[in-house]
Amino acid sequence: MTFDDLFPNLAAWAELGYELHINHPQSKALIQGVVDGSPVYQSPPDTRDLQQALTLADAALGEWLDENEDD
């Protein structure tokens, strides 16, 4: 399976040119979804497992895309 298969919303996020920060030094979140320099999603601070963090981010950023992007 590819990354796109496992995390289709994160793949779409990247294709749209949005940023995905992983373990950014200025954040306690393992993953952040960033639009125009501002985080619109941050994984829970106690999430240290990358697979779990990516799964949570895929779901949350998929919802954000549904609400904020035109098809």
PDB file of N, CA, C and O in Angstrom:
ATOM      1  N   MET A   1       0.846  -1.182   0.000  1.00  0.00           N
ATOM      2  CA  MET A   1       0.000   0.000   0.000  1.00  0.00           C
ATOM      3  C   MET A   1       0.891   1.244   0.000  1.00  0.00           C
ATOM      4  O   MET A   1       1.948   1.261   0.613  1.00  0.00           O
ATOM      5  N   THR A   2       0.400   2.261  -0.647  1.00  0.00           N
ATOM      6  CA  THR A   2       1.143   3.520  -0.703  1.00  0.00           C
ATOM      7  C   THR A   2       0.634   4.475   0.374  1.00  0.00           C
ATOM      8  O   THR A   2      -0.424   4.266   0.974  1.00  0.00           O
ATOM      9  N   PHE A   3       1.382   5.542   0.584  1.00  0.00           N
ATOM     10  CA  PHE A   3       0.961   6.583   1.515  1.00  0.00           C
ATOM     11  C   PHE A   3      -0.406   7.127   1.095  1.00  0.00           C
ATOM     12  O   PHE A   3      -1.283   7.338   1.928  1.00  0.00           O
ATOM     13  N   ASP A   4      -0.581   7.341  -0.204  1.00  0.00           N
ATOM     14  CA  ASP A   4      -1.860   7.860  -0.719  1.00  0.00           C
ATOM     15  C   ASP A   4      -3.019   6.919  -0.395  1.00  0.00           C
ATOM     16  O   ASP A   4      -4.126   7.376  -0.142  1.00  0.00           O
ATOM     17  N   ASP A   5      -2.770   5.609  -0.424  1.00  0.00           N
ATOM     18  CA  ASP A   5      -3.807   4.631  -0.087  1.00  0.00           C
ATOM     19  C   ASP A   5      -4.142   4.674   1.401  1.00  0.00           C
ATOM     20  O   ASP A   5      -5.300   4.580   1.786  1.00  0.00           O
ATOM     21  N   LEU A   6      -3.108   4.781   2.220  1.00  0.00           N
ATOM     22  CA  LEU A   6      -3.300   4.762   3.668  1.00  0.00           C
ATOM     23  C   LEU A   6      -3.872   6.069   4.211  1.00  0.00           C
ATOM     24  O   LEU A   6      -4.651   6.063   5.159  1.00  0.00           O
ATOM     25  N   PHE A   7      -3.446   7.182   3.626  1.00  0.00           N
ATOM     26  CA  PHE A   7      -3.822   8.510   4.138  1.00  0.00           C
ATOM     27  C   PHE A   7      -4.255   9.417   2.986  1.00  0.00           C
ATOM     28  O   PHE A   7      -3.559  10.378   2.634  1.00  0.00           O
ATOM     29  N   PRO A   8      -5.396   9.142   2.388  1.00  0.00           N
ATOM     30  CA  PRO A   8      -5.816   9.903   1.206  1.00  0.00           C
ATOM     31  C   PRO A   8      -6.029  11.388   1.480  1.00  0.00           C
ATOM     32  O   PRO A   8      -5.773  12.227   0.601  1.00  0.00           O
ATOM     33  N   ASN A   9      -6.484  11.725   2.663  1.00  0.00           N
ATOM     34  CA  ASN A   9      -6.705  13.145   2.963  1.00  0.00           C
ATOM     35  C   ASN A   9      -5.397  13.892   3.143  1.00  0.00           C
ATOM     36  O   ASN A   9      -5.282  15.054   2.748  1.00  0.00           O
ATOM     37  N   LEU A  10      -4.391  13.239   3.720  1.00  0.00           N
ATOM     38  CA  LEU A  10      -3.080  13.874   3.846  1.00  0.00           C
ATOM     39  C   LEU A  10      -2.440  14.044   2.471  1.00  0.00           C
ATOM     40  O   LEU A  10      -1.781  15.061   2.208  1.00  0.00           O
ATOM     41  N   ALA A  11      -2.646  13.086   1.591  1.00  0.00           N
ATOM     42  CA  ALA A  11      -2.135  13.207   0.230  1.00  0.00           C
ATOM     43  C   ALA A  11      -2.804  14.377  -0.483  1.00  0.00           C
ATOM     44  O   ALA A  11      -2.136  15.182  -1.149  1.00  0.00           O
ATOM     45  N   ALA A  12      -4.115  14.508  -0.329  1.00  0.00           N
ATOM     46  CA  ALA A  12      -4.842  15.632  -0.934  1.00  0.00           C
ATOM     47  C   ALA A  12      -4.363  16.953  -0.332  1.00  0.00           C
ATOM     48  O   ALA A  12      -4.206  17.953  -1.046  1.00  0.00           O
ATOM     49  N   TRP A  13      -4.130  16.949   0.970  1.00  0.00           N
ATOM     50  CA  TRP A  13      -3.627  18.132   1.682  1.00  0.00           C
ATOM     51  C   TRP A  13      -2.324  18.625   1.031  1.00  0.00           C
ATOM     52  O   TRP A  13      -2.167  19.803   0.726  1.00  0.00           O
ATOM     53  N   ALA A  14      -1.410  17.701   0.822  1.00  0.00           N
ATOM     54  CA  ALA A  14      -0.125  18.044   0.218  1.00  0.00           C
ATOM     55  C   ALA A  14      -0.293  18.495  -1.232  1.00  0.00           C
ATOM     56  O   ALA A  14       0.346  19.461  -1.668  1.00  0.00           O
ATOM     57  N   GLU A  15      -1.158  17.827  -1.977  1.00  0.00           N
ATOM     58  CA  GLU A  15      -1.388  18.191  -3.370  1.00  0.00           C
ATOM     59  C   GLU A  15      -1.948  19.604  -3.499  1.00  0.00           C
ATOM     60  O   GLU A  15      -1.687  20.298  -4.483  1.00  0.00           O
ATOM     61  N   LEU A  16      -2.706  20.033  -2.504  1.00  0.00           N
ATOM     62  CA  LEU A  16      -3.260  21.388  -2.509  1.00  0.00           C
ATOM     63  C   LEU A  16      -2.231  22.431  -2.060  1.00  0.00           C
ATOM     64  O   LEU A  16      -2.506  23.622  -2.083  1.00  0.00           O
ATOM     65  N   GLY A  17      -1.065  21.976  -1.648  1.00  0.00           N
ATOM     66  CA  GLY A  17       0.001  22.892  -1.276  1.00  0.00           C
ATOM     67  C   GLY A  17       0.011  23.310   0.180  1.00  0.00           C
ATOM     68  O   GLY A  17       0.749  24.221   0.563  1.00  0.00           O
ATOM     69  N   TYR A  18      -0.801  22.647   1.000  1.00  0.00           N
ATOM     70  CA  TYR A  18      -0.796  22.946   2.426  1.00  0.00           C
ATOM     71  C   TYR A  18       0.380  22.241   3.097  1.00  0.00           C
ATOM     72  O   TYR A  18       0.903  21.258   2.588  1.00  0.00           O
ATOM     73  N   GLU A  19       0.767  22.740   4.247  1.00  0.00           N
ATOM     74  CA  GLU A  19       1.913  22.188   4.960  1.00  0.00           C
ATOM     75  C   GLU A  19       1.473  21.158   5.998  1.00  0.00           C
ATOM     76  O   GLU A  19       0.435  21.307   6.630  1.00  0.00           O
ATOM     77  N   LEU A  20       2.314  20.161   6.171  1.00  0.00           N
ATOM     78  CA  LEU A  20       2.138  19.166   7.218  1.00  0.00           C
ATOM     79  C   LEU A  20       3.452  19.128   7.990  1.00  0.00           C
ATOM     80  O   LEU A  20       4.492  18.781   7.432  1.00  0.00           O
ATOM     81  N   HIS A  21       3.422  19.557   9.225  1.00  0.00           N
ATOM     82  CA  HIS A  21       4.625  19.559  10.058  1.00  0.00           C
ATOM     83  C   HIS A  21       4.627  18.308  10.925  1.00  0.00           C
ATOM     84  O   HIS A  21       3.634  18.021  11.589  1.00  0.00           O
ATOM     85  N   ILE A  22       5.735  17.604  10.920  1.00  0.00           N
ATOM     86  CA  ILE A  22       5.899  16.424  11.760  1.00  0.00           C
ATOM     87  C   ILE A  22       7.019  16.706  12.746  1.00  0.00           C
ATOM     88  O   ILE A  22       8.151  17.000  12.340  1.00  0.00           O
ATOM     89  N   ASN A  23       6.668  16.651  14.025  1.00  0.00           N
ATOM     90  CA  ASN A  23       7.626  16.868  15.109  1.00  0.00           C
ATOM     91  C   ASN A  23       8.329  18.218  14.989  1.00  0.00           C
ATOM     92  O   ASN A  23       9.543  18.314  15.142  1.00  0.00           O
ATOM     93  N   HIS A  24       7.560  19.246  14.705  1.00  0.00           N
ATOM     94  CA  HIS A  24       8.104  20.599  14.573  1.00  0.00           C
ATOM     95  C   HIS A  24       8.654  21.052  15.924  1.00  0.00           C
ATOM     96  O   HIS A  24       7.987  20.885  16.950  1.00  0.00           O
ATOM     97  N   PRO A  25       9.837  21.638  15.955  1.00  0.00           N
ATOM     98  CA  PRO A  25      10.455  21.979  17.237  1.00  0.00           C
ATOM     99  C   PRO A  25       9.700  23.032  18.050  1.00  0.00           C
ATOM    100  O   PRO A  25       9.891  23.128  19.255  1.00  0.00           O
ATOM    101  N   GLN A  26       8.839  23.797  17.424  1.00  0.00           N
ATOM    102  CA  GLN A  26       8.102  24.830  18.148  1.00  0.00           C
ATOM    103  C   GLN A  26       6.704  24.389  18.563  1.00  0.00           C
ATOM    104  O   GLN A  26       5.883  25.215  18.935  1.00  0.00           O
ATOM    105  N   SER A  27       6.441  23.090  18.504  1.00  0.00           N
ATOM    106  CA  SER A  27       5.123  22.581  18.848  1.00  0.00           C
ATOM    107  C   SER A  27       5.247  21.337  19.716  1.00  0.00           C
ATOM    108  O   SER A  27       6.176  20.541  19.557  1.00  0.00           O
ATOM    109  N   LYS A  28       4.300  21.162  20.618  1.00  0.00           N
ATOM    110  CA  LYS A  28       4.240  19.935  21.412  1.00  0.00           C
ATOM    111  C   LYS A  28       3.482  18.837  20.666  1.00  0.00           C
ATOM    112  O   LYS A  28       3.486  17.688  21.073  1.00  0.00           O
ATOM    113  N   ALA A  29       2.805  19.203  19.579  1.00  0.00           N
ATOM    114  CA  ALA A  29       2.057  18.237  18.777  1.00  0.00           C
ATOM    115  C   ALA A  29       3.019  17.487  17.860  1.00  0.00           C
ATOM    116  O   ALA A  29       3.944  18.075  17.299  1.00  0.00           O
ATOM    117  N   LEU A  30       2.785  16.191  17.699  1.00  0.00           N
ATOM    118  CA  LEU A  30       3.609  15.395  16.787  1.00  0.00           C
ATOM    119  C   LEU A  30       3.341  15.808  15.340  1.00  0.00           C
ATOM    120  O   LEU A  30       4.264  15.878  14.530  1.00  0.00           O
ATOM    121  N   ILE A  31       2.073  16.111  15.019  1.00  0.00           N
ATOM    122  CA  ILE A  31       1.704  16.502  13.659  1.00  0.00           C
ATOM    123  C   ILE A  31       0.849  17.760  13.697  1.00  0.00           C
ATOM    124  O   ILE A  31      -0.042  17.890  14.539  1.00  0.00           O
ATOM    125  N   GLN A  32       1.126  18.657  12.764  1.00  0.00           N
ATOM    126  CA  GLN A  32       0.311  19.858  12.577  1.00  0.00           C
ATOM    127  C   GLN A  32      -0.058  19.978  11.104  1.00  0.00           C
ATOM    128  O   GLN A  32       0.782  19.761  10.234  1.00  0.00           O
ATOM    129  N   GLY A  33      -1.305  20.355  10.851  1.00  0.00           N
ATOM    130  CA  GLY A  33      -1.727  20.752   9.525  1.00  0.00           C
ATOM    131  C   GLY A  33      -1.750  22.271   9.513  1.00  0.00           C
ATOM    132  O   GLY A  33      -2.377  22.895  10.373  1.00  0.00           O
ATOM    133  N   VAL A  34      -1.030  22.886   8.556  1.00  0.00           N
ATOM    134  CA  VAL A  34      -0.835  24.330   8.565  1.00  0.00           C
ATOM    135  C   VAL A  34      -1.339  24.941   7.261  1.00  0.00           C
ATOM    136  O   VAL A  34      -1.043  24.445   6.174  1.00  0.00           O
ATOM    137  N   VAL A  35      -2.084  26.036   7.397  1.00  0.00           N
ATOM    138  CA  VAL A  35      -2.573  26.799   6.254  1.00  0.00           C
ATOM    139  C   VAL A  35      -2.152  28.249   6.454  1.00  0.00           C
ATOM    140  O   VAL A  35      -2.424  28.841   7.501  1.00  0.00           O
ATOM    141  N   ASP A  36      -1.476  28.793   5.463  1.00  0.00           N
ATOM    142  CA  ASP A  36      -1.025  30.187   5.514  1.00  0.00           C
ATOM    143  C   ASP A  36      -0.289  30.512   6.814  1.00  0.00           C
ATOM    144  O   ASP A  36      -0.494  31.557   7.423  1.00  0.00           O
ATOM    145  N   GLY A  37       0.559  29.595   7.271  1.00  0.00           N
ATOM    146  CA  GLY A  37       1.377  29.819   8.450  1.00  0.00           C
ATOM    147  C   GLY A  37       0.700  29.569   9.783  1.00  0.00           C
ATOM    148  O   GLY A  37       1.330  29.672  10.828  1.00  0.00           O
ATOM    149  N   SER A  38      -0.595  29.236   9.775  1.00  0.00           N
ATOM    150  CA  SER A  38      -1.322  29.001  11.025  1.00  0.00           C
ATOM    151  C   SER A  38      -1.797  27.556  11.105  1.00  0.00           C
ATOM    152  O   SER A  38      -2.386  27.040  10.147  1.00  0.00           O
ATOM    153  N   PRO A  39      -1.589  26.903  12.249  1.00  0.00           N
ATOM    154  CA  PRO A  39      -2.070  25.533  12.390  1.00  0.00           C
ATOM    155  C   PRO A  39      -3.604  25.486  12.425  1.00  0.00           C
ATOM    156  O   PRO A  39      -4.225  26.267  13.127  1.00  0.00           O
ATOM    157  N   VAL A  40      -4.168  24.595  11.633  1.00  0.00           N
ATOM    158  CA  VAL A  40      -5.613  24.361  11.669  1.00  0.00           C
ATOM    159  C   VAL A  40      -5.911  23.023  12.336  1.00  0.00           C
ATOM    160  O   VAL A  40      -7.051  22.720  12.633  1.00  0.00           O
ATOM    161  N   TYR A  41      -4.856  22.241  12.549  1.00  0.00           N
ATOM    162  CA  TYR A  41      -4.988  20.962  13.265  1.00  0.00           C
ATOM    163  C   TYR A  41      -3.672  20.688  13.981  1.00  0.00           C
ATOM    164  O   TYR A  41      -2.598  20.909  13.426  1.00  0.00           O
ATOM    165  N   GLN A  42      -3.784  20.186  15.208  1.00  0.00           N
ATOM    166  CA  GLN A  42      -2.625  19.697  15.946  1.00  0.00           C
ATOM    167  C   GLN A  42      -3.008  18.385  16.608  1.00  0.00           C
ATOM    168  O   GLN A  42      -4.063  18.300  17.240  1.00  0.00           O
ATOM    169  N   SER A  43      -2.159  17.390  16.452  1.00  0.00           N
ATOM    170  CA  SER A  43      -2.444  16.117  17.118  1.00  0.00           C
ATOM    171  C   SER A  43      -2.397  16.328  18.633  1.00  0.00           C
ATOM    172  O   SER A  43      -1.714  17.232  19.118  1.00  0.00           O
ATOM    173  N   PRO A  44      -3.140  15.510  19.366  1.00  0.00           N
ATOM    174  CA  PRO A  44      -3.117  15.636  20.825  1.00  0.00           C
ATOM    175  C   PRO A  44      -1.678  15.529  21.343  1.00  0.00           C
ATOM    176  O   PRO A  44      -0.898  14.708  20.847  1.00  0.00           O
ATOM    177  N   PRO A  45      -1.316  16.349  22.317  1.00  0.00           N
ATOM    178  CA  PRO A  45       0.076  16.372  22.782  1.00  0.00           C
ATOM    179  C   PRO A  45       0.585  15.053  23.354  1.00  0.00           C
ATOM    180  O   PRO A  45       1.782  14.805  23.357  1.00  0.00           O
ATOM    181  N   ASP A  46      -0.316  14.191  23.795  1.00  0.00           N
ATOM    182  CA  ASP A  46       0.118  12.903  24.352  1.00  0.00           C
ATOM    183  C   ASP A  46       0.269  11.816  23.286  1.00  0.00           C
ATOM    184  O   ASP A  46       0.656  10.699  23.590  1.00  0.00           O
ATOM    185  N   THR A  47      -0.014  12.138  22.024  1.00  0.00           N
ATOM    186  CA  THR A  47       0.117  11.170  20.931  1.00  0.00           C
ATOM    187  C   THR A  47       1.574  11.117  20.491  1.00  0.00           C
ATOM    188  O   THR A  47       2.103  12.086  19.963  1.00  0.00           O
ATOM    189  N   ARG A  48       2.227   9.990  20.732  1.00  0.00           N
ATOM    190  CA  ARG A  48       3.636   9.837  20.376  1.00  0.00           C
ATOM    191  C   ARG A  48       3.835   8.769  19.296  1.00  0.00           C
ATOM    192  O   ARG A  48       4.916   8.627  18.754  1.00  0.00           O
ATOM    193  N   ASP A  49       2.794   8.013  18.990  1.00  0.00           N
ATOM    194  CA  ASP A  49       2.870   6.981  17.966  1.00  0.00           C
ATOM    195  C   ASP A  49       2.578   7.608  16.607  1.00  0.00           C
ATOM    196  O   ASP A  49       1.506   8.192  16.405  1.00  0.00           O
ATOM    197  N   LEU A  50       3.535   7.521  15.677  1.00  0.00           N
ATOM    198  CA  LEU A  50       3.391   8.189  14.389  1.00  0.00           C
ATOM    199  C   LEU A  50       2.200   7.656  13.595  1.00  0.00           C
ATOM    200  O   LEU A  50       1.455   8.435  13.004  1.00  0.00           O
ATOM    201  N   GLN A  51       2.002   6.353  13.578  1.00  0.00           N
ATOM    202  CA  GLN A  51       0.863   5.768  12.844  1.00  0.00           C
ATOM    203  C   GLN A  51      -0.461   6.326  13.369  1.00  0.00           C
ATOM    204  O   GLN A  51      -1.321   6.734  12.599  1.00  0.00           O
ATOM    205  N   GLN A  52      -0.602   6.361  14.678  1.00  0.00           N
ATOM    206  CA  GLN A  52      -1.822   6.902  15.273  1.00  0.00           C
ATOM    207  C   GLN A  52      -1.967   8.387  14.961  1.00  0.00           C
ATOM    208  O   GLN A  52      -3.054   8.853  14.623  1.00  0.00           O
ATOM    209  N   ALA A  53      -0.885   9.127  15.043  1.00  0.00           N
ATOM    210  CA  ALA A  53      -0.935  10.563  14.762  1.00  0.00           C
ATOM    211  C   ALA A  53      -1.333  10.827  13.311  1.00  0.00           C
ATOM    212  O   ALA A  53      -2.125  11.723  13.029  1.00  0.00           O
ATOM    213  N   LEU A  54      -0.786  10.042  12.386  1.00  0.00           N
ATOM    214  CA  LEU A  54      -1.142  10.209  10.974  1.00  0.00           C
ATOM    215  C   LEU A  54      -2.606   9.855  10.729  1.00  0.00           C
ATOM    216  O   LEU A  54      -3.292  10.530   9.952  1.00  0.00           O
ATOM    217  N   THR A  55      -3.097   8.816  11.373  1.00  0.00           N
ATOM    218  CA  THR A  55      -4.498   8.417  11.223  1.00  0.00           C
ATOM    219  C   THR A  55      -5.434   9.505  11.745  1.00  0.00           C
ATOM    220  O   THR A  55      -6.424   9.856  11.085  1.00  0.00           O
ATOM    221  N   LEU A  56      -5.111  10.059  12.906  1.00  0.00           N
ATOM    222  CA  LEU A  56      -5.925  11.150  13.457  1.00  0.00           C
ATOM    223  C   LEU A  56      -5.882  12.384  12.557  1.00  0.00           C
ATOM    224  O   LEU A  56      -6.901  13.027  12.307  1.00  0.00           O
ATOM    225  N   ALA A  57      -4.691  12.710  12.077  1.00  0.00           N
ATOM    226  CA  ALA A  57      -4.541  13.877  11.205  1.00  0.00           C
ATOM    227  C   ALA A  57      -5.294  13.683   9.890  1.00  0.00           C
ATOM    228  O   ALA A  57      -5.932  14.611   9.387  1.00  0.00           O
ATOM    229  N   ASP A  58      -5.240  12.472   9.334  1.00  0.00           N
ATOM    230  CA  ASP A  58      -5.941  12.195   8.079  1.00  0.00           C
ATOM    231  C   ASP A  58      -7.440  12.444   8.240  1.00  0.00           C
ATOM    232  O   ASP A  58      -8.063  13.092   7.387  1.00  0.00           O
ATOM    233  N   ALA A  59      -8.006  11.976   9.335  1.00  0.00           N
ATOM    234  CA  ALA A  59      -9.444  12.164   9.579  1.00  0.00           C
ATOM    235  C   ALA A  59      -9.773  13.642   9.797  1.00  0.00           C
ATOM    236  O   ALA A  59     -10.704  14.184   9.185  1.00  0.00           O
ATOM    237  N   ALA A  60      -9.009  14.302  10.647  1.00  0.00           N
ATOM    238  CA  ALA A  60      -9.301  15.702  10.976  1.00  0.00           C
ATOM    239  C   ALA A  60      -9.093  16.627   9.783  1.00  0.00           C
ATOM    240  O   ALA A  60      -9.917  17.517   9.521  1.00  0.00           O
ATOM    241  N   LEU A  61      -8.012  16.425   9.053  1.00  0.00           N
ATOM    242  CA  LEU A  61      -7.752  17.297   7.908  1.00  0.00           C
ATOM    243  C   LEU A  61      -8.693  16.978   6.751  1.00  0.00           C
ATOM    244  O   LEU A  61      -9.018  17.861   5.955  1.00  0.00           O
ATOM    245  N   GLY A  62      -9.172  15.745   6.671  1.00  0.00           N
ATOM    246  CA  GLY A  62     -10.206  15.414   5.689  1.00  0.00           C
ATOM    247  C   GLY A  62     -11.475  16.196   5.963  1.00  0.00           C
ATOM    248  O   GLY A  62     -12.105  16.726   5.041  1.00  0.00           O
ATOM    249  N   GLU A  63     -11.856  16.292   7.230  1.00  0.00           N
ATOM    250  CA  GLU A  63     -13.029  17.104   7.598  1.00  0.00           C
ATOM    251  C   GLU A  63     -12.787  18.571   7.274  1.00  0.00           C
ATOM    252  O   GLU A  63     -13.677  19.249   6.770  1.00  0.00           O
ATOM    253  N   TRP A  64     -11.593  19.057   7.576  1.00  0.00           N
ATOM    254  CA  TRP A  64     -11.278  20.455   7.278  1.00  0.00           C
ATOM    255  C   TRP A  64     -11.390  20.709   5.770  1.00  0.00           C
ATOM    256  O   TRP A  64     -11.964  21.717   5.362  1.00  0.00           O
ATOM    257  N   LEU A  65     -10.849  19.800   4.971  1.00  0.00           N
ATOM    258  CA  LEU A  65     -10.941  19.955   3.516  1.00  0.00           C
ATOM    259  C   LEU A  65     -12.383  19.957   3.048  1.00  0.00           C
ATOM    260  O   LEU A  65     -12.766  20.753   2.189  1.00  0.00           O
ATOM    261  N   ASP A  66     -13.201  19.059   3.594  1.00  0.00           N
ATOM    262  CA  ASP A  66     -14.623  19.000   3.225  1.00  0.00           C
ATOM    263  C   ASP A  66     -15.331  20.321   3.524  1.00  0.00           C
ATOM    264  O   ASP A  66     -16.176  20.760   2.751  1.00  0.00           O
ATOM    265  N   GLU A  67     -14.977  20.947   4.633  1.00  0.00           N
ATOM    266  CA  GLU A  67     -15.634  22.191   5.057  1.00  0.00           C
ATOM    267  C   GLU A  67     -15.080  23.437   4.363  1.00  0.00           C
ATOM    268  O   GLU A  67     -15.783  24.446   4.270  1.00  0.00           O
ATOM    269  N   ASN A  68     -13.834  23.385   3.901  1.00  0.00           N
ATOM    270  CA  ASN A  68     -13.176  24.606   3.444  1.00  0.00           C
ATOM    271  C   ASN A  68     -12.739  24.629   1.996  1.00  0.00           C
ATOM    272  O   ASN A  68     -12.314  25.669   1.504  1.00  0.00           O
ATOM    273  N   GLU A  69     -12.797  23.520   1.314  1.00  0.00           N
ATOM    274  CA  GLU A  69     -12.361  23.459  -0.072  1.00  0.00           C
ATOM    275  C   GLU A  69     -13.543  23.175  -0.992  1.00  0.00           C
ATOM    276  O   GLU A  69     -14.357  22.326  -0.696  1.00  0.00           O
ATOM    277  N   ASP A  70     -13.593  23.898  -2.094  1.00  0.00           N
ATOM    278  CA  ASP A  70     -14.594  23.625  -3.113  1.00  0.00           C
ATOM    279  C   ASP A  70     -14.128  22.446  -3.949  1.00  0.00           C
ATOM    280  O   ASP A  70     -12.948  22.269  -4.184  1.00  0.00           O
ATOM    281  N   ASP A  71     -15.077  21.634  -4.404  1.00  0.00           N
ATOM    282  CA  ASP A  71     -14.712  20.477  -5.243  1.00  0.00           C
ATOM    283  C   ASP A  71     -14.354  20.894  -6.630  1.00  0.00           C
ATOM    284  O   ASP A  71     -14.722  21.774  -7.217  1.00  0.00           O
TER     285      ASP A  71
END
